[in-house]
Amino acid sequence: MPRPSGRDRPVTINDIAAAAGVAASTVSRALNNPGRVNAVTRERIEAAARELRYVPSSPARALSSGRTRAIAVLVSDVTNPFYFGVIRGTQQQLKAAGYAQLLIDTEDSGELEAEMLHKMRRSLDGAILAASRLPDRELARLAGEIPLVTINRNVRGVPSAIIDTPAGIGQAAEHLLSLGHRDIAYVSGPQRSWPNEARWHAMREVAARHRLTFTRVGPFPSGRGSGPAAADAVLNTGATACIVFNDLLAIGILQRLRERHVRVPEDLSVVGCDDIFGADFCHPPLTTLTAPIEQAGRVAVSMLLSRLDRTSAPSPTTRQQVMLPVHLTVRGSTGPAAVSARRAGH
């Protein structure tokens, strides 16, 4: 079968229609909704398309199918190593499913997050929001406009993959208590962070169980640059140990403590959260909560694609939330409380 005249011109459905002896509208139905065309005609059209080496354009596919095959992944700070794992996990899963990933840095701003989703919603099949800074009401409203899944955010009616760091915070607090620490501080992360509040709540539960009172300092931005102010705030409390919102902030704290000649863990024990790349390169290596970060990205994609592929009403067995466990990895930044501190605790 000869190619249409004008060799450099892309093959169109009109060319296929002429070759197959059918109307262009029939070709469109056969290629985009094959169930609406009888088998004999469909096979003839598909054979013509193969012979002519027809390649549908992405915009054409989007117009005909209502799908763009593009998913946005929104992170609050693309320079935070925590998101490296999330991005890797989503990218692998989306690529395997034939989707493109659009990465958006929301700069820790709920307003920018909402603005970007509003602007791009017609160019996307759905979105994955990692550690969203949006208020619950706004997040629920957006979930009604565009298929989305959150990571580390728990809002009723919005599917989510949650890394269970609150349970891990309980492990970390019990670890410190077993080492004789009674004065423990929580170094708070961003004020609008849902995981931050969940982690502090978990610490308060441990404190209540042991009839203790833990201190909270902050909030602090979650980057390493906040470490000096956070370290000074912890030292002002007189605590012998601290649990920190994330590893980046904890690494900044370790640097400041070294400048102030505060020994870790002899004078102050430090626990981080996430076990990012580099957490074991610190001096001393950081005790932290090891989280399945890449898996969270993969799970979020699977949940979103399941929603997109649904052709009927949602099944009552469809999972709206997947909880991913963490575990405490003990390294050199935690140790026994000083003898004087243990005696004071008794």
Short mmCIF file of C-alpha atoms in Angstrom, two decimals:
data_model
loop_
_atom_site.label_atom_id
_atom_site.label_comp_id
_atom_site.label_asym_id
_atom_site.label_seq_id
_atom_site.Cartn_x
_atom_site.Cartn_y
_atom_site.Cartn_z
CA MET A 1 0.00 0.00 0.00
CA PRO A 2 1.66 3.28 -1.06
CA ARG A 3 2.17 6.11 1.41
CA PRO A 4 0.14 9.26 0.75
CA SER A 5 1.64 11.96 -1.44
CA GLY A 6 4.04 14.30 0.34
CA ARG A 7 6.41 11.90 2.13
CA ASP A 8 7.24 14.35 4.94
CA ARG A 9 3.61 14.91 5.83
CA PRO A 10 2.36 12.95 8.86
CA VAL A 11 -0.24 10.30 8.09
CA THR A 12 -3.74 11.35 9.16
CA ILE A 13 -6.99 9.50 9.76
CA ASN A 14 -8.16 10.81 6.36
CA ASP A 15 -5.31 8.89 4.72
CA ILE A 16 -6.30 5.74 6.59
CA ALA A 17 -9.95 6.27 5.64
CA ALA A 18 -9.04 6.55 1.94
CA ALA A 19 -6.88 3.42 2.09
CA ALA A 20 -9.50 1.39 3.97
CA GLY A 21 -12.49 2.68 1.99
CA VAL A 22 -14.38 4.02 4.98
CA ALA A 23 -15.31 7.39 6.44
CA ALA A 24 -12.80 9.30 8.62
CA SER A 25 -15.29 9.19 11.51
CA THR A 26 -15.27 5.38 11.32
CA VAL A 27 -11.46 5.39 11.51
CA SER A 28 -11.61 7.63 14.58
CA ARG A 29 -14.05 5.28 16.32
CA ALA A 30 -12.00 2.21 15.41
CA LEU A 31 -8.79 3.65 16.80
CA ASN A 32 -10.19 5.29 19.92
CA ASN A 33 -13.29 3.27 20.79
CA PRO A 34 -12.89 -0.05 18.97
CA GLY A 35 -15.93 -1.62 20.58
CA ARG A 36 -18.19 0.64 18.48
CA VAL A 37 -16.91 -0.72 15.12
CA ASN A 38 -17.57 -4.24 13.79
CA ALA A 39 -14.58 -6.58 13.85
CA VAL A 40 -14.10 -6.91 10.07
CA THR A 41 -14.06 -3.15 9.48
CA ARG A 42 -11.86 -2.57 12.50
CA GLU A 43 -9.28 -5.10 11.32
CA ARG A 44 -9.21 -3.47 7.87
CA ILE A 45 -8.65 -0.04 9.42
CA GLU A 46 -5.94 -1.31 11.78
CA ALA A 47 -4.15 -3.01 8.86
CA ALA A 48 -4.22 0.24 6.87
CA ALA A 49 -2.90 2.19 9.85
CA ARG A 50 -0.02 -0.25 10.27
CA GLU A 51 0.80 -0.18 6.58
CA LEU A 52 0.85 3.61 6.52
CA ARG A 53 2.83 3.70 9.80
CA TYR A 54 0.27 5.95 11.42
CA VAL A 55 1.39 7.55 14.72
CA PRO A 56 -1.38 9.40 16.61
CA SER A 57 -0.30 12.71 18.14
CA SER A 58 -0.55 13.23 21.89
CA PRO A 59 -2.99 16.15 21.55
CA ALA A 60 -5.16 14.06 19.22
CA ARG A 61 -5.21 11.20 21.70
CA ALA A 62 -6.12 13.61 24.48
CA LEU A 63 -8.97 15.15 22.50
CA SER A 64 -10.42 11.82 21.45
CA SER A 65 -9.97 9.90 24.67
CA GLY A 66 -10.16 12.65 27.26
CA ARG A 67 -6.77 11.47 28.56
CA THR A 68 -3.42 13.29 28.43
CA ARG A 69 -1.35 10.41 29.89
CA ALA A 70 0.31 12.99 32.15
CA ILE A 71 0.35 13.01 35.96
CA ALA A 72 1.58 15.92 38.09
CA VAL A 73 3.67 15.19 41.18
CA LEU A 74 3.72 18.13 43.57
CA VAL A 75 6.43 18.39 46.25
CA SER A 76 6.94 21.19 48.76
CA ASP A 77 10.72 21.47 48.28
CA VAL A 78 12.47 19.70 45.42
CA THR A 79 15.88 20.16 47.11
CA ASN A 80 14.84 18.10 50.15
CA PRO A 81 16.36 14.60 49.78
CA PHE A 82 13.16 13.10 51.20
CA TYR A 83 11.46 13.89 47.91
CA PHE A 84 14.21 12.23 45.85
CA GLY A 85 12.79 8.86 46.90
CA VAL A 86 9.18 9.94 46.31
CA ILE A 87 10.03 11.23 42.81
CA ARG A 88 11.97 8.07 41.96
CA GLY A 89 9.09 5.86 43.09
CA THR A 90 6.41 7.80 41.19
CA GLN A 91 8.57 8.05 38.06
CA GLN A 92 9.22 4.30 37.91
CA GLN A 93 5.57 3.40 38.40
CA LEU A 94 4.23 6.00 35.95
CA LYS A 95 6.76 5.08 33.27
CA ALA A 96 5.79 1.42 33.55
CA ALA A 97 2.15 2.40 33.04
CA GLY A 98 2.88 4.61 30.02
CA TYR A 99 2.39 7.97 31.74
CA ALA A 100 4.55 11.09 31.76
CA GLN A 101 5.45 12.70 35.09
CA LEU A 102 5.27 16.47 35.52
CA LEU A 103 7.21 17.60 38.58
CA ILE A 104 6.07 20.78 40.37
CA ASP A 105 7.87 22.44 43.30
CA THR A 106 5.26 24.28 45.36
CA GLU A 107 7.88 26.09 47.46
CA ASP A 108 6.17 25.03 50.70
CA SER A 109 3.15 27.17 49.75
CA GLY A 110 -0.42 25.94 49.84
CA GLU A 111 -1.46 28.93 47.73
CA LEU A 112 1.00 28.03 44.96
CA GLU A 113 -0.07 24.40 45.19
CA ALA A 114 -3.73 25.31 44.56
CA GLU A 115 -2.80 27.77 41.82
CA MET A 116 -0.73 25.24 39.88
CA LEU A 117 -3.41 22.55 40.11
CA HIS A 118 -6.05 25.03 38.94
CA LYS A 119 -3.94 26.17 35.97
CA MET A 120 -2.93 22.71 34.83
CA ARG A 121 -5.97 20.58 35.61
CA ARG A 122 -7.03 20.36 31.93
CA SER A 123 -3.53 19.18 30.97
CA LEU A 124 -3.46 16.37 33.53
CA ASP A 125 -5.17 13.08 34.14
CA GLY A 126 -4.48 13.40 37.86
CA ALA A 127 -2.06 14.54 40.53
CA ILE A 128 -0.05 13.21 43.45
CA LEU A 129 0.47 15.65 46.31
CA ALA A 130 3.43 14.87 48.58
CA ALA A 131 3.08 16.53 52.00
CA SER A 132 0.42 18.99 50.84
CA ARG A 133 0.24 22.35 52.64
CA LEU A 134 -3.40 22.94 51.65
CA PRO A 135 -6.12 23.25 54.31
CA ASP A 136 -8.33 20.15 54.62
CA ARG A 137 -11.38 21.86 53.10
CA GLU A 138 -9.44 23.10 50.06
CA LEU A 139 -7.81 19.71 49.53
CA ALA A 140 -11.18 17.95 49.65
CA ARG A 141 -12.61 20.47 47.16
CA LEU A 142 -9.74 19.94 44.71
CA ALA A 143 -10.16 16.17 45.02
CA GLY A 144 -13.66 16.67 43.65
CA GLU A 145 -12.31 18.51 40.59
CA ILE A 146 -9.29 16.38 39.67
CA PRO A 147 -8.34 12.78 40.55
CA LEU A 148 -5.62 13.01 43.15
CA VAL A 149 -3.83 11.00 45.82
CA THR A 150 -1.88 12.46 48.73
CA ILE A 151 1.27 11.24 50.43
CA ASN A 152 1.51 11.91 54.16
CA ARG A 153 -1.81 13.67 54.47
CA ASN A 154 -5.01 12.36 56.03
CA VAL A 155 -8.18 14.08 54.81
CA ARG A 156 -11.57 12.36 54.76
CA GLY A 157 -12.57 11.33 51.24
CA VAL A 158 -9.11 11.92 49.74
CA PRO A 159 -7.09 8.76 48.94
CA SER A 160 -3.71 8.75 50.64
CA ALA A 161 -0.49 6.80 51.12
CA ILE A 162 0.70 7.54 54.64
CA ILE A 163 4.15 6.79 56.02
CA ASP A 164 3.41 5.91 59.63
CA THR A 165 6.03 8.13 61.24
CA PRO A 166 3.79 8.82 64.28
CA ALA A 167 4.18 5.16 65.26
CA GLY A 168 7.90 5.53 64.63
CA ILE A 169 8.02 8.60 66.87
CA GLY A 170 6.62 6.37 69.61
CA GLN A 171 9.48 3.93 69.00
CA ALA A 172 12.02 6.75 69.14
CA ALA A 173 10.61 8.15 72.40
CA GLU A 174 10.61 4.71 74.04
CA HIS A 175 14.21 4.20 72.86
CA LEU A 176 15.27 7.43 74.55
CA LEU A 177 13.36 6.57 77.71
CA SER A 178 15.13 3.21 77.86
CA LEU A 179 18.43 5.13 77.83
CA GLY A 180 17.38 7.09 80.91
CA HIS A 181 16.20 10.28 79.23
CA ARG A 182 13.25 12.01 80.87
CA ASP A 183 13.61 15.56 79.56
CA ILE A 184 12.91 15.16 75.83
CA ALA A 185 12.19 17.94 73.36
CA TYR A 186 10.37 17.76 70.05
CA VAL A 187 11.79 20.04 67.36
CA SER A 188 8.76 21.08 65.35
CA GLY A 189 8.79 21.42 61.56
CA PRO A 190 6.62 23.68 59.36
CA GLN A 191 3.49 24.93 61.05
CA ARG A 192 1.13 23.84 58.23
CA SER A 193 2.59 20.34 57.98
CA TRP A 194 0.10 17.58 58.82
CA PRO A 195 2.85 15.02 59.66
CA ASN A 196 4.41 17.53 62.04
CA GLU A 197 1.26 17.72 64.17
CA ALA A 198 0.77 13.95 64.00
CA ARG A 199 4.32 13.37 65.28
CA TRP A 200 3.93 15.78 68.17
CA HIS A 201 0.63 14.12 69.09
CA ALA A 202 2.44 10.74 69.17
CA MET A 203 5.09 12.17 71.50
CA ARG A 204 2.45 13.53 73.85
CA GLU A 205 0.83 10.10 74.02
CA VAL A 206 4.13 8.52 75.09
CA ALA A 207 4.68 11.28 77.65
CA ALA A 208 1.20 10.76 79.11
CA ARG A 209 1.75 7.00 79.32
CA HIS A 210 4.92 7.55 81.36
CA ARG A 211 3.52 10.52 83.31
CA LEU A 212 6.10 12.87 81.87
CA THR A 213 5.96 16.22 80.12
CA PHE A 214 7.89 16.65 76.89
CA THR A 215 8.84 20.07 75.53
CA ARG A 216 8.13 21.40 72.05
CA VAL A 217 10.27 24.02 70.32
CA GLY A 218 9.64 25.71 67.00
CA PRO A 219 8.09 25.67 64.46
CA PHE A 220 11.11 25.75 62.16
CA PRO A 221 11.46 25.50 58.37
CA SER A 222 12.48 21.95 57.53
CA GLY A 223 15.86 22.75 55.89
CA ARG A 224 19.34 22.38 57.32
CA GLY A 225 19.65 26.16 57.58
CA SER A 226 17.18 26.14 60.47
CA GLY A 227 19.52 23.93 62.50
CA PRO A 228 21.36 26.66 64.46
CA ALA A 229 18.19 28.29 65.80
CA ALA A 230 16.64 24.89 66.55
CA ALA A 231 19.74 23.66 68.39
CA ASP A 232 19.89 26.80 70.52
CA ALA A 233 16.19 26.44 71.36
CA VAL A 234 16.69 22.82 72.46
CA LEU A 235 19.67 23.71 74.65
CA ASN A 236 17.62 26.45 76.32
CA THR A 237 15.06 23.85 77.46
CA GLY A 238 17.63 21.81 79.38
CA ALA A 239 16.53 18.65 77.56
CA THR A 240 18.95 15.71 77.39
CA ALA A 241 17.49 14.41 74.11
CA CYS A 242 15.47 15.66 71.17
CA ILE A 243 13.39 14.15 68.41
CA VAL A 244 13.51 16.26 65.25
CA PHE A 245 10.86 16.72 62.56
CA ASN A 246 13.15 15.53 59.77
CA ASP A 247 16.74 14.55 59.03
CA LEU A 248 17.71 17.79 57.27
CA LEU A 249 16.84 19.81 60.34
CA ALA A 250 18.55 17.24 62.59
CA ILE A 251 21.75 17.44 60.52
CA GLY A 252 21.71 21.23 60.90
CA ILE A 253 21.30 20.77 64.67
CA LEU A 254 24.31 18.44 64.83
CA GLN A 255 26.45 21.02 63.06
CA ARG A 256 25.42 23.77 65.49
CA LEU A 257 26.01 21.55 68.52
CA ARG A 258 29.52 20.83 67.29
CA GLU A 259 30.16 24.60 67.00
CA ARG A 260 28.99 25.06 70.58
CA HIS A 261 31.14 22.14 71.79
CA VAL A 262 28.07 20.19 72.89
CA ARG A 263 28.88 16.48 72.72
CA VAL A 264 26.48 14.13 70.94
CA PRO A 265 25.29 11.84 72.42
CA GLU A 266 27.09 12.40 75.77
CA ASP A 267 25.45 15.79 76.41
CA LEU A 268 22.48 15.59 74.05
CA SER A 269 20.97 12.72 72.08
CA VAL A 270 19.42 13.52 68.68
CA VAL A 271 16.88 11.52 66.65
CA GLY A 272 15.89 12.42 63.08
CA CYS A 273 13.11 11.25 60.79
CA ASP A 274 13.09 9.75 57.24
CA ASP A 275 16.62 8.23 56.97
CA ILE A 276 17.49 10.32 53.93
CA PHE A 277 20.66 9.82 51.92
CA GLY A 278 23.51 11.16 54.05
CA ALA A 279 21.92 10.51 57.45
CA ASP A 280 24.53 7.83 58.13
CA PHE A 281 27.39 10.10 56.96
CA CYS A 282 26.93 12.61 59.77
CA HIS A 283 29.24 12.93 62.75
CA PRO A 284 28.02 11.08 64.67
CA PRO A 285 25.80 9.02 62.33
CA LEU A 286 22.17 9.96 62.89
CA THR A 287 19.70 7.75 64.72
CA THR A 288 16.52 8.14 62.67
CA LEU A 289 13.24 6.65 61.54
CA THR A 290 13.72 4.66 58.35
CA ALA A 291 10.76 5.26 56.05
CA PRO A 292 9.74 3.42 52.84
CA ILE A 293 9.87 6.61 50.80
CA GLU A 294 10.13 5.14 47.29
CA GLN A 295 7.39 2.65 48.12
CA ALA A 296 5.11 5.53 49.13
CA GLY A 297 5.56 7.02 45.67
CA ARG A 298 4.80 3.72 43.95
CA VAL A 299 1.75 3.06 46.12
CA ALA A 300 0.37 6.56 45.47
CA VAL A 301 0.66 6.02 41.71
CA SER A 302 -1.05 2.62 41.92
CA MET A 303 -3.92 4.15 43.89
CA LEU A 304 -4.31 7.01 41.40
CA LEU A 305 -4.20 4.77 38.31
CA SER A 306 -6.77 2.50 39.93
CA ARG A 307 -9.11 5.49 40.20
CA LEU A 308 -8.44 6.56 36.60
CA ASP A 309 -9.04 3.08 35.21
CA ARG A 310 -12.34 2.69 37.00
CA THR A 311 -15.16 2.52 34.46
CA SER A 312 -17.97 2.13 36.97
CA ALA A 313 -18.87 3.48 40.38
CA PRO A 314 -16.18 3.11 43.07
CA SER A 315 -16.16 -0.29 44.74
CA PRO A 316 -16.78 -0.30 48.49
CA THR A 317 -13.60 -2.38 48.78
CA THR A 318 -11.46 0.28 47.06
CA ARG A 319 -8.72 1.32 49.46
CA GLN A 320 -8.83 4.98 50.40
CA GLN A 321 -5.76 4.82 52.63
CA VAL A 322 -2.59 2.72 52.70
CA MET A 323 -0.43 2.86 55.83
CA LEU A 324 3.28 2.16 55.36
CA PRO A 325 5.27 1.15 58.48
CA VAL A 326 8.59 2.66 59.56
CA HIS A 327 11.26 1.43 61.95
CA LEU A 328 13.87 3.04 64.17
CA THR A 329 17.47 2.76 62.98
CA VAL A 330 19.79 3.30 65.94
CA ARG A 331 23.15 4.90 65.17
CA GLY A 332 25.67 7.00 67.05
CA SER A 333 23.65 10.14 67.81
CA THR A 334 21.75 8.58 70.73
CA GLY A 335 23.18 7.25 73.98
CA PRO A 336 22.51 7.03 77.72
CA ALA A 337 21.45 10.16 79.56
CA ALA A 338 24.15 11.70 81.76
CA VAL A 339 24.25 10.24 85.26
CA SER A 340 23.16 13.54 86.80
CA ALA A 341 20.16 13.67 84.48
CA ARG A 342 19.14 10.11 85.37
CA ARG A 343 19.33 10.86 89.07
CA ALA A 344 17.23 13.99 88.58
CA GLY A 345 14.66 11.87 86.76
CA HIS A 346 14.26 9.67 89.81
#
